[in-house]
Amino acid sequence: MAAATLQCGSRGGGSGFVGRELTRLLKSKGHEITIISRQPGPGKITWADVESGGLPPCEGAVNLAGESILNPLRWWNESYKKDLFSSRINTTRILAQAIAASPTPPHSWVLVTGVASYKPSLQTQYTEESDWTPFDFLSRLVKEWEGAGQLPENSAKKTRQVIIRPGAVLGRDGGAMKQMMIPFWLGLGGTLGSGRQPFPWIHVSDLAGIIAHSLEPHEGPPSTEPDVFNGVAPALNTNFEFTKELGRALKRPTIFPVPGFFLDVFLGSERAVILTQGQKVVPKRTLESGFNFQYPDLTSALKEIVG
């Protein structure tokens, strides 16, 4: 059986929302999974093990770690921002260095980052080929994060590098839905800010599917540059459309909009942009790679989640 190494950091990672779904999917395909964790245990190795002894032989390595950006229990301050950087960049760098030093490196190295790389806009449509430069805190985070995962040229010739940039991840057991379900069930749901902002999203099963698809054997020699895939559903929706579709799925009214200034105060303006602004992101290369979405539209995704 093949072995896929999943990474678990300070929050989530291999044992988190996406990690659990990916583990389930890979095991169903006959893969063995090793999770890198802070604590030892069955099917796990620790970060100290990786730093001292390198990666165990494996066919693919996946990085899913990172402190949750929308953690409502953390106040937006310099300490929290430092944790957001360190929980992603330090762990990514450790894995990249372990891959580069391995005598039997994995065939694939998958780093999951985010669509915050793309500047929010009501008009511009982004594909994986769109140029971008950092413009705010979150885009700088993505830039350094992806840079930390870059393999040296001699290693990149042996290991395929993949970057997946997901939007809001929707599913029953975590992610964006976990914090939204209670107010919507109580009939207190509503649009965020203007509601006109794009809302790039993906069902957790499809994100796990894109990662698994990226781990499959790839024809031809690896490129020295990462293959980038946008981890978003092909549907282009606004926050207003998402809000109304979730209300219909739950059979609840959605008449209580949340003003943007309230989110700025409650979350911090640098963080609130995730909710009050958005990007039109298209999974062009994801579709061209042959990946088929199980949940390409909001109706099918929310029906599975709510049902």
mmCIF file of C-alpha atoms in Angstrom:
data_model
loop_
_atom_site.group_PDB
_atom_site.id
_atom_site.type_symbol
_atom_site.label_atom_id
_atom_site.label_comp_id
_atom_site.label_asym_id
_atom_site.label_seq_id
_atom_site.Cartn_x
_atom_site.Cartn_y
_atom_site.Cartn_z
ATOM 1 C CA MET A 1 0.000 0.000 0.000
ATOM 2 C CA ALA A 2 1.064 3.572 -0.579
ATOM 3 C CA ALA A 3 1.835 5.835 2.338
ATOM 4 C CA ALA A 4 0.704 9.431 2.552
ATOM 5 C CA THR A 5 2.131 11.642 5.273
ATOM 6 C CA LEU A 6 -0.299 14.195 6.663
ATOM 7 C CA GLN A 7 0.918 17.075 8.765
ATOM 8 C CA CYS A 8 -0.749 18.232 11.980
ATOM 9 C CA GLY A 9 0.234 21.568 13.474
ATOM 10 C CA SER A 10 -0.914 23.839 16.266
ATOM 11 C CA ARG A 11 -4.535 23.758 15.116
ATOM 12 C CA GLY A 12 -6.255 21.277 12.819
ATOM 13 C CA GLY A 13 -3.855 19.767 10.332
ATOM 14 C CA GLY A 14 -4.098 16.008 9.895
ATOM 15 C CA SER A 15 -6.595 15.681 12.754
ATOM 16 C CA GLY A 16 -8.596 18.778 11.805
ATOM 17 C CA PHE A 17 -11.685 19.316 9.673
ATOM 18 C CA VAL A 18 -10.074 18.851 6.240
ATOM 19 C CA GLY A 19 -7.503 16.373 7.548
ATOM 20 C CA ARG A 20 -10.185 13.982 8.820
ATOM 21 C CA GLU A 21 -11.975 14.051 5.481
ATOM 22 C CA LEU A 22 -8.731 13.532 3.563
ATOM 23 C CA THR A 23 -7.680 10.665 5.833
ATOM 24 C CA ARG A 24 -11.028 8.953 5.302
ATOM 25 C CA LEU A 25 -10.772 9.353 1.527
ATOM 26 C CA LEU A 26 -7.174 8.156 1.253
ATOM 27 C CA LYS A 27 -7.816 5.137 3.466
ATOM 28 C CA SER A 28 -10.800 4.234 1.280
ATOM 29 C CA LYS A 29 -8.352 4.185 -1.656
ATOM 30 C CA GLY A 30 -6.047 1.773 0.203
ATOM 31 C CA HIS A 31 -3.402 4.222 1.427
ATOM 32 C CA GLU A 32 -1.708 4.118 4.808
ATOM 33 C CA ILE A 33 -1.626 7.439 6.644
ATOM 34 C CA THR A 34 0.975 8.863 9.020
ATOM 35 C CA ILE A 35 0.089 12.109 10.796
ATOM 36 C CA ILE A 36 2.806 14.445 12.033
ATOM 37 C CA SER A 37 1.601 15.693 15.409
ATOM 38 C CA ARG A 38 2.780 17.454 18.515
ATOM 39 C CA GLN A 39 1.993 14.305 20.482
ATOM 40 C CA PRO A 40 3.058 10.723 19.662
ATOM 41 C CA GLY A 41 0.460 8.013 19.178
ATOM 42 C CA PRO A 42 -0.733 5.247 16.876
ATOM 43 C CA GLY A 43 -0.291 6.253 13.248
ATOM 44 C CA LYS A 44 1.582 9.406 14.262
ATOM 45 C CA ILE A 45 5.098 10.780 14.396
ATOM 46 C CA THR A 46 6.139 13.998 16.109
ATOM 47 C CA TRP A 47 7.729 17.158 14.756
ATOM 48 C CA ALA A 48 10.829 16.310 16.770
ATOM 49 C CA ASP A 49 10.981 12.970 14.926
ATOM 50 C CA VAL A 50 10.863 14.744 11.570
ATOM 51 C CA GLU A 51 13.478 17.333 12.527
ATOM 52 C CA SER A 52 15.893 14.722 13.908
ATOM 53 C CA GLY A 53 15.222 11.720 11.680
ATOM 54 C CA GLY A 54 13.572 13.117 8.558
ATOM 55 C CA LEU A 55 10.435 11.892 6.838
ATOM 56 C CA PRO A 56 9.559 8.213 6.817
ATOM 57 C CA PRO A 57 9.383 6.695 3.320
ATOM 58 C CA CYS A 58 6.145 7.914 1.756
ATOM 59 C CA GLU A 59 4.618 8.589 -1.636
ATOM 60 C CA GLY A 60 3.074 11.924 -0.766
ATOM 61 C CA ALA A 61 3.350 14.673 1.840
ATOM 62 C CA VAL A 62 0.498 17.086 2.589
ATOM 63 C CA ASN A 63 0.579 20.211 4.753
ATOM 64 C CA LEU A 64 -2.753 21.185 6.321
ATOM 65 C CA ALA A 65 -1.534 22.953 9.457
ATOM 66 C CA GLY A 66 -2.333 26.392 10.733
ATOM 67 C CA GLU A 67 -3.960 28.322 13.551
ATOM 68 C CA SER A 68 -7.554 29.133 12.563
ATOM 69 C CA ILE A 69 -7.787 32.679 11.202
ATOM 70 C CA LEU A 70 -11.445 33.064 12.194
ATOM 71 C CA ASN A 71 -11.039 31.688 15.716
ATOM 72 C CA PRO A 72 -13.685 33.726 17.620
ATOM 73 C CA LEU A 73 -11.875 33.071 20.900
ATOM 74 C CA ARG A 74 -8.716 34.903 19.796
ATOM 75 C CA TRP A 75 -8.577 38.702 19.818
ATOM 76 C CA TRP A 76 -6.910 40.238 16.773
ATOM 77 C CA ASN A 77 -3.529 41.432 18.034
ATOM 78 C CA GLU A 78 0.187 41.056 17.300
ATOM 79 C CA SER A 79 0.466 37.826 19.299
ATOM 80 C CA TYR A 80 -2.339 36.203 17.314
ATOM 81 C CA LYS A 81 -0.911 37.402 14.002
ATOM 82 C CA LYS A 82 2.488 35.993 14.965
ATOM 83 C CA ASP A 83 0.830 32.621 15.703
ATOM 84 C CA LEU A 84 -0.884 32.680 12.302
ATOM 85 C CA PHE A 85 2.478 33.081 10.602
ATOM 86 C CA SER A 86 4.500 30.655 12.729
ATOM 87 C CA SER A 87 1.915 27.858 12.710
ATOM 88 C CA ARG A 88 1.999 27.851 8.901
ATOM 89 C CA ILE A 89 5.456 28.947 7.858
ATOM 90 C CA ASN A 90 7.579 27.092 10.423
ATOM 91 C CA THR A 91 5.823 23.769 9.861
ATOM 92 C CA THR A 92 5.894 24.204 6.093
ATOM 93 C CA ARG A 93 9.611 24.954 6.169
ATOM 94 C CA ILE A 94 10.310 21.885 8.333
ATOM 95 C CA LEU A 95 8.480 19.632 5.895
ATOM 96 C CA ALA A 96 10.106 21.174 2.816
ATOM 97 C CA GLN A 97 13.561 20.772 4.355
ATOM 98 C CA ALA A 98 12.810 17.163 5.309
ATOM 99 C CA ILE A 99 11.676 16.409 1.752
ATOM 100 C CA ALA A 100 14.783 18.034 0.287
ATOM 101 C CA ALA A 101 17.044 16.025 2.627
ATOM 102 C CA SER A 102 15.298 12.682 2.102
ATOM 103 C CA PRO A 103 17.197 9.952 0.217
ATOM 104 C CA THR A 104 13.788 8.643 -0.937
ATOM 105 C CA PRO A 105 11.658 11.798 -1.279
ATOM 106 C CA PRO A 106 7.902 11.597 -1.850
ATOM 107 C CA HIS A 107 6.579 11.807 -5.397
ATOM 108 C CA SER A 108 4.218 14.641 -4.420
ATOM 109 C CA TRP A 109 4.344 17.549 -1.949
ATOM 110 C CA VAL A 110 1.012 19.320 -1.506
ATOM 111 C CA LEU A 111 0.675 22.639 0.325
ATOM 112 C CA VAL A 112 -2.835 23.941 1.074
ATOM 113 C CA THR A 113 -2.916 27.758 1.463
ATOM 114 C CA GLY A 114 -5.805 30.077 0.493
ATOM 115 C CA VAL A 115 -7.435 32.480 -1.960
ATOM 116 C CA ALA A 116 -6.342 35.471 0.146
ATOM 117 C CA SER A 117 -3.510 35.733 -2.386
ATOM 118 C CA TYR A 118 -5.986 37.376 -4.802
ATOM 119 C CA LYS A 119 -7.026 40.996 -4.220
ATOM 120 C CA PRO A 120 -10.761 41.357 -3.437
ATOM 121 C CA SER A 121 -12.725 42.771 -6.361
ATOM 122 C CA LEU A 122 -16.301 42.849 -7.612
ATOM 123 C CA GLN A 123 -15.129 42.669 -11.239
ATOM 124 C CA THR A 124 -11.781 40.880 -11.607
ATOM 125 C CA GLN A 125 -11.925 37.128 -12.171
ATOM 126 C CA TYR A 126 -8.921 35.103 -11.055
ATOM 127 C CA THR A 127 -7.572 31.800 -12.359
ATOM 128 C CA GLU A 128 -4.464 29.933 -11.283
ATOM 129 C CA GLU A 129 -2.570 31.813 -13.991
ATOM 130 C CA SER A 130 -3.400 35.264 -12.581
ATOM 131 C CA ASP A 131 -0.427 37.323 -11.433
ATOM 132 C CA TRP A 132 -0.581 38.651 -7.904
ATOM 133 C CA THR A 133 1.552 40.531 -5.423
ATOM 134 C CA PRO A 134 0.998 40.896 -1.662
ATOM 135 C CA PHE A 135 -1.228 43.843 -0.786
ATOM 136 C CA ASP A 136 -2.329 43.250 2.848
ATOM 137 C CA PHE A 137 -1.647 41.108 5.924
ATOM 138 C CA LEU A 138 -3.347 37.950 4.658
ATOM 139 C CA SER A 139 -1.796 38.067 1.184
ATOM 140 C CA ARG A 140 1.656 38.546 2.743
ATOM 141 C CA LEU A 141 0.937 35.504 4.880
ATOM 142 C CA VAL A 142 0.110 33.416 1.785
ATOM 143 C CA LYS A 143 3.217 34.694 -0.034
ATOM 144 C CA GLU A 144 5.593 33.727 2.779
ATOM 145 C CA TRP A 145 3.717 30.467 3.383
ATOM 146 C CA GLU A 146 4.017 29.350 -0.230
ATOM 147 C CA GLY A 147 7.623 30.541 -0.350
ATOM 148 C CA ALA A 148 8.484 28.427 2.691
ATOM 149 C CA GLY A 149 7.276 25.326 0.861
ATOM 150 C CA GLN A 150 9.381 25.882 -2.260
ATOM 151 C CA LEU A 151 11.864 23.049 -2.806
ATOM 152 C CA PRO A 152 15.401 23.677 -4.086
ATOM 153 C CA GLU A 153 15.774 22.990 -7.816
ATOM 154 C CA ASN A 154 17.519 19.616 -7.444
ATOM 155 C CA SER A 155 14.728 18.378 -5.124
ATOM 156 C CA ALA A 156 11.977 19.824 -7.314
ATOM 157 C CA LYS A 157 13.184 17.572 -10.130
ATOM 158 C CA LYS A 158 12.297 14.541 -7.977
ATOM 159 C CA THR A 159 9.158 15.701 -6.168
ATOM 160 C CA ARG A 160 6.110 17.295 -7.780
ATOM 161 C CA GLN A 161 5.125 20.467 -5.927
ATOM 162 C CA VAL A 162 1.440 21.372 -5.708
ATOM 163 C CA ILE A 163 -0.206 24.424 -4.150
ATOM 164 C CA ILE A 164 -3.967 24.341 -3.546
ATOM 165 C CA ARG A 165 -5.726 27.600 -2.707
ATOM 166 C CA PRO A 166 -9.152 26.861 -1.192
ATOM 167 C CA GLY A 167 -11.976 29.267 -0.527
ATOM 168 C CA ALA A 168 -14.349 28.913 2.445
ATOM 169 C CA VAL A 169 -14.542 25.184 3.206
ATOM 170 C CA LEU A 170 -18.103 23.984 3.791
ATOM 171 C CA GLY A 171 -19.063 20.751 5.547
ATOM 172 C CA ARG A 172 -21.080 19.304 8.393
ATOM 173 C CA ASP A 173 -18.383 18.925 11.008
ATOM 174 C CA GLY A 174 -16.356 22.097 10.939
ATOM 175 C CA GLY A 175 -15.018 24.933 8.841
ATOM 176 C CA ALA A 176 -17.092 27.998 8.030
ATOM 177 C CA MET A 177 -20.422 26.220 8.573
ATOM 178 C CA LYS A 178 -19.730 25.374 12.203
ATOM 179 C CA GLN A 179 -19.973 29.006 13.304
ATOM 180 C CA MET A 180 -22.864 29.885 10.985
ATOM 181 C CA MET A 181 -25.315 27.077 11.689
ATOM 182 C CA ILE A 182 -26.562 28.171 15.137
ATOM 183 C CA PRO A 183 -27.562 31.753 14.207
ATOM 184 C CA PHE A 184 -29.131 30.524 10.966
ATOM 185 C CA TRP A 185 -31.075 27.803 12.791
ATOM 186 C CA LEU A 186 -32.355 30.468 15.177
ATOM 187 C CA GLY A 187 -33.525 32.577 12.253
ATOM 188 C CA LEU A 188 -30.844 35.186 12.929
ATOM 189 C CA GLY A 189 -28.859 34.640 9.744
ATOM 190 C CA GLY A 190 -28.237 37.401 7.258
ATOM 191 C CA THR A 191 -25.846 38.846 4.723
ATOM 192 C CA LEU A 192 -22.425 40.103 5.831
ATOM 193 C CA GLY A 193 -21.671 43.698 4.945
ATOM 194 C CA SER A 194 -23.121 44.626 1.544
ATOM 195 C CA GLY A 195 -23.700 40.998 0.531
ATOM 196 C CA ARG A 196 -22.450 41.878 -2.963
ATOM 197 C CA GLN A 197 -18.955 40.560 -2.301
ATOM 198 C CA PRO A 198 -17.932 37.342 -4.082
ATOM 199 C CA PHE A 199 -17.990 34.235 -1.899
ATOM 200 C CA PRO A 200 -15.496 31.613 -3.142
ATOM 201 C CA TRP A 201 -16.304 28.290 -1.460
ATOM 202 C CA ILE A 202 -15.753 24.532 -1.710
ATOM 203 C CA HIS A 203 -17.335 21.461 -0.120
ATOM 204 C CA VAL A 204 -14.871 19.682 2.166
ATOM 205 C CA SER A 205 -15.263 16.429 0.204
ATOM 206 C CA ASP A 206 -14.209 18.192 -2.988
ATOM 207 C CA LEU A 207 -11.199 19.815 -1.316
ATOM 208 C CA ALA A 208 -10.097 16.405 -0.033
ATOM 209 C CA GLY A 209 -10.688 15.073 -3.539
ATOM 210 C CA ILE A 210 -8.473 17.729 -5.141
ATOM 211 C CA ILE A 211 -5.680 16.935 -2.659
ATOM 212 C CA ALA A 212 -5.996 13.191 -3.327
ATOM 213 C CA HIS A 213 -6.086 13.893 -7.078
ATOM 214 C CA SER A 214 -2.856 15.893 -6.703
ATOM 215 C CA LEU A 215 -1.162 12.970 -4.944
ATOM 216 C CA GLU A 216 -1.789 10.585 -7.822
ATOM 217 C CA PRO A 217 1.128 9.707 -10.139
ATOM 218 C CA HIS A 218 1.819 12.519 -12.601
ATOM 219 C CA GLU A 219 2.977 12.006 -16.166
ATOM 220 C CA GLY A 220 6.310 13.501 -17.107
ATOM 221 C CA PRO A 221 9.086 14.959 -14.931
ATOM 222 C CA PRO A 222 8.090 17.363 -12.146
ATOM 223 C CA SER A 223 8.316 21.070 -12.875
ATOM 224 C CA THR A 224 10.706 23.140 -10.798
ATOM 225 C CA GLU A 225 7.734 25.460 -10.119
ATOM 226 C CA PRO A 226 4.635 24.338 -8.171
ATOM 227 C CA ASP A 227 1.438 23.362 -9.952
ATOM 228 C CA VAL A 228 -1.281 25.670 -8.597
ATOM 229 C CA PHE A 229 -4.928 24.620 -8.280
ATOM 230 C CA ASN A 230 -7.742 26.841 -7.047
ATOM 231 C CA GLY A 231 -9.722 24.844 -4.492
ATOM 232 C CA VAL A 232 -13.079 26.462 -5.189
ATOM 233 C CA ALA A 233 -16.341 25.238 -6.673
ATOM 234 C CA PRO A 234 -16.938 26.270 -10.299
ATOM 235 C CA ALA A 235 -20.039 28.246 -9.271
ATOM 236 C CA LEU A 236 -19.462 31.991 -8.801
ATOM 237 C CA ASN A 237 -21.608 33.130 -5.883
ATOM 238 C CA THR A 238 -21.980 36.244 -3.769
ATOM 239 C CA ASN A 239 -22.437 36.354 -0.015
ATOM 240 C CA PHE A 240 -26.082 37.325 -0.621
ATOM 241 C CA GLU A 241 -26.655 34.227 -2.778
ATOM 242 C CA PHE A 242 -24.996 31.977 -0.212
ATOM 243 C CA THR A 243 -27.038 33.480 2.606
ATOM 244 C CA LYS A 244 -30.349 33.017 0.788
ATOM 245 C CA GLU A 245 -29.480 29.453 -0.314
ATOM 246 C CA LEU A 246 -28.541 28.437 3.239
ATOM 247 C CA GLY A 247 -31.753 29.995 4.547
ATOM 248 C CA ARG A 248 -33.779 27.998 2.000
ATOM 249 C CA ALA A 249 -31.947 24.784 2.890
ATOM 250 C CA LEU A 250 -32.677 25.309 6.594
ATOM 251 C CA LYS A 251 -36.171 26.721 5.965
ATOM 252 C CA ARG A 252 -35.232 29.787 8.002
ATOM 253 C CA PRO A 253 -35.520 33.527 7.318
ATOM 254 C CA THR A 254 -32.375 35.520 6.557
ATOM 255 C CA ILE A 255 -33.410 39.048 7.463
ATOM 256 C CA PHE A 256 -30.712 40.163 9.901
ATOM 257 C CA PRO A 257 -27.751 41.614 7.968
ATOM 258 C CA VAL A 258 -24.505 42.080 9.872
ATOM 259 C CA PRO A 259 -22.996 45.544 9.237
ATOM 260 C CA GLY A 260 -19.421 45.634 8.043
ATOM 261 C CA PHE A 261 -18.346 48.027 10.805
ATOM 262 C CA PHE A 262 -19.519 45.517 13.431
ATOM 263 C CA LEU A 263 -17.325 42.809 11.905
ATOM 264 C CA ASP A 264 -14.394 45.241 11.772
ATOM 265 C CA VAL A 265 -14.773 45.918 15.506
ATOM 266 C CA PHE A 266 -15.451 42.309 16.521
ATOM 267 C CA LEU A 267 -12.854 40.570 14.325
ATOM 268 C CA GLY A 268 -10.374 43.320 13.529
ATOM 269 C CA SER A 269 -10.429 45.034 10.136
ATOM 270 C CA GLU A 270 -7.484 43.019 8.743
ATOM 271 C CA ARG A 271 -9.348 39.792 9.495
ATOM 272 C CA ALA A 272 -12.895 40.955 8.714
ATOM 273 C CA VAL A 273 -12.010 41.372 5.030
ATOM 274 C CA ILE A 274 -12.329 37.576 4.719
ATOM 275 C CA LEU A 275 -16.068 38.031 5.294
ATOM 276 C CA THR A 276 -16.802 41.550 4.031
ATOM 277 C CA GLN A 277 -14.755 41.359 0.823
ATOM 278 C CA GLY A 278 -14.184 38.535 -1.615
ATOM 279 C CA GLN A 279 -12.664 37.357 -4.873
ATOM 280 C CA LYS A 280 -14.123 35.825 -8.028
ATOM 281 C CA VAL A 281 -11.962 32.712 -8.218
ATOM 282 C CA VAL A 282 -12.281 30.115 -10.986
ATOM 283 C CA PRO A 283 -10.859 26.538 -10.751
ATOM 284 C CA LYS A 284 -9.549 26.601 -14.335
ATOM 285 C CA ARG A 285 -6.539 24.320 -13.927
ATOM 286 C CA THR A 286 -8.389 22.183 -11.406
ATOM 287 C CA LEU A 287 -11.000 21.346 -14.045
ATOM 288 C CA GLU A 288 -8.368 20.989 -16.779
ATOM 289 C CA SER A 289 -6.572 18.405 -14.625
ATOM 290 C CA GLY A 290 -9.591 16.114 -14.951
ATOM 291 C CA PHE A 291 -10.984 16.597 -11.458
ATOM 292 C CA ASN A 292 -14.770 16.194 -11.229
ATOM 293 C CA PHE A 293 -16.591 18.098 -8.492
ATOM 294 C CA GLN A 294 -19.154 16.182 -6.429
ATOM 295 C CA TYR A 295 -20.709 19.474 -5.324
ATOM 296 C CA PRO A 296 -20.278 22.076 -8.098
ATOM 297 C CA ASP A 297 -23.099 24.353 -6.910
ATOM 298 C CA LEU A 298 -24.485 25.667 -3.616
ATOM 299 C CA THR A 299 -27.775 23.773 -3.865
ATOM 300 C CA SER A 300 -26.109 20.351 -3.986
ATOM 301 C CA ALA A 301 -23.464 21.261 -1.385
ATOM 302 C CA LEU A 302 -25.887 22.678 1.185
ATOM 303 C CA LYS A 303 -28.382 19.877 0.624
ATOM 304 C CA GLU A 304 -25.685 17.369 1.633
ATOM 305 C CA ILE A 305 -24.530 19.447 4.611
ATOM 306 C CA VAL A 306 -27.927 20.316 6.037
ATOM 307 C CA GLY A 307 -29.522 16.972 5.152
#
